[in-house]
Amino acid sequence: MIEDGTGLFTIGRLARSTGLSVRTIRYWSDEGALPPVARSAGGYRLYDAGSVARLELIRTLRELGLGLDAVRRVLAGETTVAEVAAAHVAALDAQIRSLKVTRAVLSTVARRGSTAEEMTLMNKLARLSAAERGRIIDDFMEETFGGLDTADPDIRTRMRFNIGDLPDDPSPEQVDAWVELAELIQDRGFRARMRAMIEFNAADRGPDVAPGTSLWFMSRLVQLAGEALERGVDPASPEADTVLSGLLGDADRAAVLTRMESAAHAEMARFRELSALVRGLEPLSAHREEFAWVVAALRARADR
């Protein structure tokens, strides 16, 4: 306090009373967060008791990680401490999520002994924001289904639901699965195969076919082929004809074979497995054996 009866503080006295450095107080003052209430005859900054309270609030907010711009807005009454705190919590939550993903990536790298190149790719894909990851998925969905209005809508709905995004606190296994899934759905060859499969579906559906019929057909296929496998039915045998008739009716077998070969591709099974792993679920059966049996039975008849 200066000895002139005004009760004002010099910046040095303010520093000693608060434990802050003169340099810090001067910087906050220069930035407009702690303007002096007056100047001495020599031009030195002077502060009052209100400045001390203001300084303590600035220090508290800064220790909580708020920037000076946010501090100035609070002090100017443009926003409240509660509003700034809520925004800061949201920012911290985003940082925490990012750190958790980073931790999962590093754990995966440590476990796998990844190369520097592989680590760079993993980190790049895993650290994508949720919005960016969503754009990758949306782009894949649009390229697969765009313009195919007659395709079974239930297939689109199920596929979009099943393509999981990374959770806020992913495990190393989920990071592994997401990286592989992201690479797969951006692969041009895989996209072309998926598009062809949906084009087949769109071409096969008439205007009166109910949504979900395609999924029902696949369930029926798995059931009948599974029963045939349990009975040991040879795909080339006459008994297999009965199974195919129960499944396909009088449909063109050659056309069905083309569609089945597309749907039974190994990448399709891997796609379903990865989608489940990213969502933290046990992968459902890809029914490889059932699909293979039907394809073998159809091929046996195509060769005759």
CSV table of N, CA, C and O in Angstrom, one decimal, residues 57-121:
chain,number,residue,atom,x,y,z
A,57,LEU,N,-9.9,-14.0,-8.3
A,57,LEU,CA,-10.8,-14.7,-9.2
A,57,LEU,C,-10.0,-15.1,-10.5
A,57,LEU,O,-10.2,-16.2,-11.0
A,58,ILE,N,-9.2,-14.1,-11.0
A,58,ILE,CA,-8.5,-14.4,-12.2
A,58,ILE,C,-7.6,-15.6,-11.9
A,58,ILE,O,-7.5,-16.5,-12.8
A,59,ARG,N,-6.9,-15.6,-10.8
A,59,ARG,CA,-6.0,-16.7,-10.5
A,59,ARG,C,-6.7,-18.1,-10.4
A,59,ARG,O,-6.3,-19.1,-11.0
A,60,THR,N,-7.9,-18.1,-9.8
A,60,THR,CA,-8.7,-19.3,-9.7
A,60,THR,C,-9.1,-19.8,-11.0
A,60,THR,O,-9.0,-21.0,-11.4
A,61,LEU,N,-9.6,-18.9,-11.9
A,61,LEU,CA,-10.1,-19.3,-13.2
A,61,LEU,C,-8.9,-19.8,-14.1
A,61,LEU,O,-9.1,-20.7,-14.8
A,62,ARG,N,-7.8,-19.1,-13.9
A,62,ARG,CA,-6.6,-19.5,-14.7
A,62,ARG,C,-6.1,-20.9,-14.3
A,62,ARG,O,-5.7,-21.7,-15.1
A,63,GLU,N,-6.1,-21.1,-13.0
A,63,GLU,CA,-5.7,-22.4,-12.4
A,63,GLU,C,-6.6,-23.6,-12.9
A,63,GLU,O,-6.2,-24.7,-13.0
A,64,LEU,N,-7.9,-23.2,-13.2
A,64,LEU,CA,-8.8,-24.2,-13.7
A,64,LEU,C,-8.7,-24.4,-15.2
A,64,LEU,O,-9.3,-25.2,-15.8
A,65,GLY,N,-7.7,-23.6,-15.8
A,65,GLY,CA,-7.4,-23.9,-17.2
A,65,GLY,C,-8.1,-22.9,-18.2
A,65,GLY,O,-8.0,-23.1,-19.4
A,66,LEU,N,-8.8,-21.9,-17.7
A,66,LEU,CA,-9.5,-21.0,-18.6
A,66,LEU,C,-8.6,-20.0,-19.2
A,66,LEU,O,-7.6,-19.6,-18.6
A,67,GLY,N,-8.8,-19.7,-20.5
A,67,GLY,CA,-8.0,-18.7,-21.1
A,67,GLY,C,-8.3,-17.3,-20.7
A,67,GLY,O,-9.4,-17.1,-20.1
A,68,LEU,N,-7.5,-16.4,-21.0
A,68,LEU,CA,-7.7,-15.0,-20.6
A,68,LEU,C,-8.9,-14.4,-21.2
A,68,LEU,O,-9.6,-13.6,-20.6
A,69,ASP,N,-9.2,-14.8,-22.5
A,69,ASP,CA,-10.4,-14.3,-23.1
A,69,ASP,C,-11.6,-14.7,-22.4
A,69,ASP,O,-12.5,-13.8,-22.2
A,70,ALA,N,-11.7,-15.9,-21.9
A,70,ALA,CA,-12.9,-16.4,-21.2
A,70,ALA,C,-12.9,-15.7,-19.8
A,70,ALA,O,-14.0,-15.3,-19.3
A,71,VAL,N,-11.8,-15.5,-19.2
A,71,VAL,CA,-11.7,-14.8,-17.9
A,71,VAL,C,-12.2,-13.3,-18.1
A,71,VAL,O,-13.0,-12.8,-17.2
A,72,ARG,N,-11.8,-12.7,-19.1
A,72,ARG,CA,-12.2,-11.3,-19.4
A,72,ARG,C,-13.7,-11.2,-19.5
A,72,ARG,O,-14.4,-10.3,-19.0
A,73,ARG,N,-14.3,-12.2,-20.2
A,73,ARG,CA,-15.8,-12.2,-20.5
A,73,ARG,C,-16.5,-12.4,-19.2
A,73,ARG,O,-17.6,-11.8,-18.9
A,74,VAL,N,-16.0,-13.2,-18.3
A,74,VAL,CA,-16.6,-13.4,-17.0
A,74,VAL,C,-16.5,-12.2,-16.2
A,74,VAL,O,-17.5,-11.7,-15.6
A,75,LEU,N,-15.4,-11.5,-16.1
A,75,LEU,CA,-15.2,-10.3,-15.3
A,75,LEU,C,-16.0,-9.1,-15.9
A,75,LEU,O,-16.4,-8.3,-15.1
A,76,ALA,N,-16.3,-9.1,-17.2
A,76,ALA,CA,-17.0,-8.1,-17.8
A,76,ALA,C,-18.5,-8.3,-17.7
A,76,ALA,O,-19.3,-7.5,-18.1
A,77,GLY,N,-18.9,-9.5,-17.2
A,77,GLY,CA,-20.3,-9.8,-17.0
A,77,GLY,C,-21.0,-10.3,-18.3
A,77,GLY,O,-22.2,-10.4,-18.4
A,78,GLU,N,-20.1,-10.6,-19.3
A,78,GLU,CA,-20.7,-11.1,-20.6
A,78,GLU,C,-21.1,-12.5,-20.5
A,78,GLU,O,-21.9,-13.0,-21.4
A,79,THR,N,-20.6,-13.2,-19.6
A,79,THR,CA,-21.0,-14.6,-19.4
A,79,THR,C,-20.8,-14.9,-17.9
A,79,THR,O,-20.2,-14.1,-17.1
A,80,THR,N,-21.3,-16.1,-17.4
A,80,THR,CA,-21.2,-16.4,-16.0
A,80,THR,C,-20.1,-17.5,-15.9
A,80,THR,O,-19.7,-18.2,-16.8
A,81,VAL,N,-19.6,-17.6,-14.6
A,81,VAL,CA,-18.6,-18.6,-14.3
A,81,VAL,C,-19.2,-20.0,-14.6
A,81,VAL,O,-18.5,-20.9,-15.1
A,82,ALA,N,-20.5,-20.2,-14.3
A,82,ALA,CA,-21.1,-21.5,-14.6
A,82,ALA,C,-21.1,-21.8,-16.1
A,82,ALA,O,-20.8,-23.0,-16.5
A,83,GLU,N,-21.4,-20.8,-16.9
A,83,GLU,CA,-21.4,-21.1,-18.3
A,83,GLU,C,-20.0,-21.4,-18.9
A,83,GLU,O,-19.8,-22.3,-19.7
A,84,VAL,N,-19.0,-20.6,-18.4
A,84,VAL,CA,-17.7,-20.9,-18.8
A,84,VAL,C,-17.2,-22.2,-18.3
A,84,VAL,O,-16.5,-23.0,-19.1
A,85,ALA,N,-17.6,-22.6,-17.1
A,85,ALA,CA,-17.2,-23.9,-16.6
A,85,ALA,C,-17.8,-25.0,-17.4
A,85,ALA,O,-17.1,-26.0,-17.6
A,86,ALA,N,-19.0,-24.9,-17.8
A,86,ALA,CA,-19.7,-25.9,-18.6
A,86,ALA,C,-19.0,-26.1,-19.9
A,86,ALA,O,-18.8,-27.2,-20.4
A,87,ALA,N,-18.6,-25.0,-20.5
A,87,ALA,CA,-17.9,-25.1,-21.8
A,87,ALA,C,-16.5,-25.7,-21.6
A,87,ALA,O,-16.1,-26.5,-22.5
A,88,HIS,N,-15.9,-25.4,-20.5
A,88,HIS,CA,-14.6,-25.9,-20.2
A,88,HIS,C,-14.7,-27.4,-19.9
A,88,HIS,O,-13.8,-28.2,-20.3
A,89,VAL,N,-15.7,-27.8,-19.2
A,89,VAL,CA,-15.9,-29.3,-19.0
A,89,VAL,C,-16.1,-30.0,-20.3
A,89,VAL,O,-15.5,-31.1,-20.5
A,90,ALA,N,-16.8,-29.4,-21.3
A,90,ALA,CA,-17.0,-30.1,-22.6
A,90,ALA,C,-15.6,-30.2,-23.3
A,90,ALA,O,-15.3,-31.2,-23.9
A,91,ALA,N,-14.8,-29.1,-23.2
A,91,ALA,CA,-13.5,-29.2,-23.8
A,91,ALA,C,-12.6,-30.2,-23.2
A,91,ALA,O,-11.9,-31.0,-23.9
A,92,LEU,N,-12.7,-30.3,-21.9
A,92,LEU,CA,-11.9,-31.3,-21.1
A,92,LEU,C,-12.3,-32.7,-21.5
A,92,LEU,O,-11.5,-33.6,-21.6
A,93,ASP,N,-13.7,-32.9,-21.6
A,93,ASP,CA,-14.2,-34.2,-22.0
A,93,ASP,C,-13.6,-34.7,-23.3
A,93,ASP,O,-13.3,-35.8,-23.5
A,94,ALA,N,-13.6,-33.7,-24.3
A,94,ALA,CA,-13.0,-34.0,-25.6
A,94,ALA,C,-11.6,-34.4,-25.5
A,94,ALA,O,-11.1,-35.4,-26.2
A,95,GLN,N,-10.8,-33.7,-24.7
A,95,GLN,CA,-9.4,-34.0,-24.5
A,95,GLN,C,-9.2,-35.4,-23.8
A,95,GLN,O,-8.3,-36.1,-24.2
A,96,ILE,N,-10.1,-35.7,-22.9
A,96,ILE,CA,-10.0,-37.0,-22.2
A,96,ILE,C,-10.3,-38.1,-23.2
A,96,ILE,O,-9.6,-39.1,-23.2
A,97,ARG,N,-11.3,-37.9,-24.0
A,97,ARG,CA,-11.6,-38.9,-25.0
A,97,ARG,C,-10.4,-39.1,-25.9
A,97,ARG,O,-10.1,-40.3,-26.3
A,98,SER,N,-9.8,-38.0,-26.4
A,98,SER,CA,-8.7,-38.1,-27.3
A,98,SER,C,-7.5,-38.9,-26.6
A,98,SER,O,-6.8,-39.7,-27.2
A,99,LEU,N,-7.3,-38.6,-25.3
A,99,LEU,CA,-6.2,-39.2,-24.6
A,99,LEU,C,-6.5,-40.7,-24.4
A,99,LEU,O,-5.6,-41.5,-24.5
A,100,LYS,N,-7.7,-41.1,-24.2
A,100,LYS,CA,-8.1,-42.5,-24.1
A,100,LYS,C,-7.8,-43.2,-25.4
A,100,LYS,O,-7.3,-44.4,-25.4
A,101,VAL,N,-8.2,-42.6,-26.5
A,101,VAL,CA,-7.9,-43.2,-27.8
A,101,VAL,C,-6.4,-43.4,-28.0
A,101,VAL,O,-5.9,-44.4,-28.4
A,102,THR,N,-5.6,-42.3,-27.6
A,102,THR,CA,-4.2,-42.4,-27.7
A,102,THR,C,-3.6,-43.5,-26.9
A,102,THR,O,-2.7,-44.3,-27.3
A,103,ARG,N,-4.1,-43.6,-25.7
A,103,ARG,CA,-3.7,-44.7,-24.8
A,103,ARG,C,-4.0,-46.1,-25.4
A,103,ARG,O,-3.1,-47.0,-25.4
A,104,ALA,N,-5.2,-46.2,-26.0
A,104,ALA,CA,-5.5,-47.5,-26.6
A,104,ALA,C,-4.6,-47.8,-27.8
A,104,ALA,O,-4.2,-48.9,-28.0
A,105,VAL,N,-4.3,-46.8,-28.6
A,105,VAL,CA,-3.4,-46.9,-29.8
A,105,VAL,C,-2.0,-47.4,-29.3
A,105,VAL,O,-1.5,-48.3,-29.8
A,106,LEU,N,-1.5,-46.7,-28.3
A,106,LEU,CA,-0.2,-47.1,-27.8
A,106,LEU,C,-0.2,-48.5,-27.2
A,106,LEU,O,0.8,-49.2,-27.4
A,107,SER,N,-1.2,-48.9,-26.5
A,107,SER,CA,-1.3,-50.2,-26.0
A,107,SER,C,-1.3,-51.3,-27.1
A,107,SER,O,-0.7,-52.3,-27.0
A,108,THR,N,-2.0,-50.9,-28.2
A,108,THR,CA,-2.1,-51.9,-29.3
A,108,THR,C,-0.7,-52.0,-29.9
A,108,THR,O,-0.3,-53.1,-30.3
A,109,VAL,N,0.0,-50.8,-30.1
A,109,VAL,CA,1.3,-50.8,-30.7
A,109,VAL,C,2.3,-51.6,-29.9
A,109,VAL,O,3.1,-52.5,-30.4
A,110,ALA,N,2.2,-51.4,-28.5
A,110,ALA,CA,3.1,-52.2,-27.6
A,110,ALA,C,2.8,-53.7,-27.7
A,110,ALA,O,3.8,-54.5,-27.6
A,111,ARG,N,1.6,-54.0,-27.8
A,111,ARG,CA,1.2,-55.4,-27.8
A,111,ARG,C,1.6,-56.1,-29.1
A,111,ARG,O,2.0,-57.3,-29.1
A,112,ARG,N,1.5,-55.4,-30.2
A,112,ARG,CA,1.7,-56.0,-31.5
A,112,ARG,C,3.1,-55.8,-32.0
A,112,ARG,O,3.5,-56.5,-32.9
A,113,GLY,N,3.9,-54.9,-31.3
A,113,GLY,CA,5.2,-54.6,-31.8
A,113,GLY,C,5.2,-54.0,-33.2
A,113,GLY,O,5.9,-54.3,-34.1
A,114,SER,N,4.2,-53.1,-33.4
A,114,SER,CA,4.0,-52.5,-34.7
A,114,SER,C,5.2,-51.7,-35.2
A,114,SER,O,6.0,-51.1,-34.4
A,115,THR,N,5.3,-51.6,-36.5
A,115,THR,CA,6.3,-50.8,-37.1
A,115,THR,C,5.9,-49.3,-37.0
A,115,THR,O,4.8,-49.0,-36.7
A,116,ALA,N,6.9,-48.4,-37.3
A,116,ALA,CA,6.6,-47.0,-37.2
A,116,ALA,C,5.6,-46.6,-38.2
A,116,ALA,O,4.7,-45.8,-37.9
A,117,GLU,N,5.6,-47.2,-39.4
A,117,GLU,CA,4.7,-46.9,-40.4
A,117,GLU,C,3.3,-47.3,-40.0
A,117,GLU,O,2.3,-46.6,-40.2
A,118,GLU,N,3.2,-48.5,-39.5
A,118,GLU,CA,1.9,-49.0,-39.0
A,118,GLU,C,1.3,-48.2,-37.9
A,118,GLU,O,0.1,-47.9,-37.8
A,119,MET,N,2.2,-47.8,-37.0
A,119,MET,CA,1.8,-47.0,-35.8
A,119,MET,C,1.2,-45.7,-36.3
A,119,MET,O,0.2,-45.2,-35.8
A,120,THR,N,1.9,-45.1,-37.3
A,120,THR,CA,1.4,-43.8,-37.9
A,120,THR,C,0.0,-43.9,-38.5
A,120,THR,O,-0.9,-43.1,-38.2
A,121,LEU,N,-0.2,-45.0,-39.2
A,121,LEU,CA,-1.5,-45.2,-39.8
A,121,LEU,C,-2.6,-45.5,-38.7
A,121,LEU,O,-3.7,-44.9,-38.8
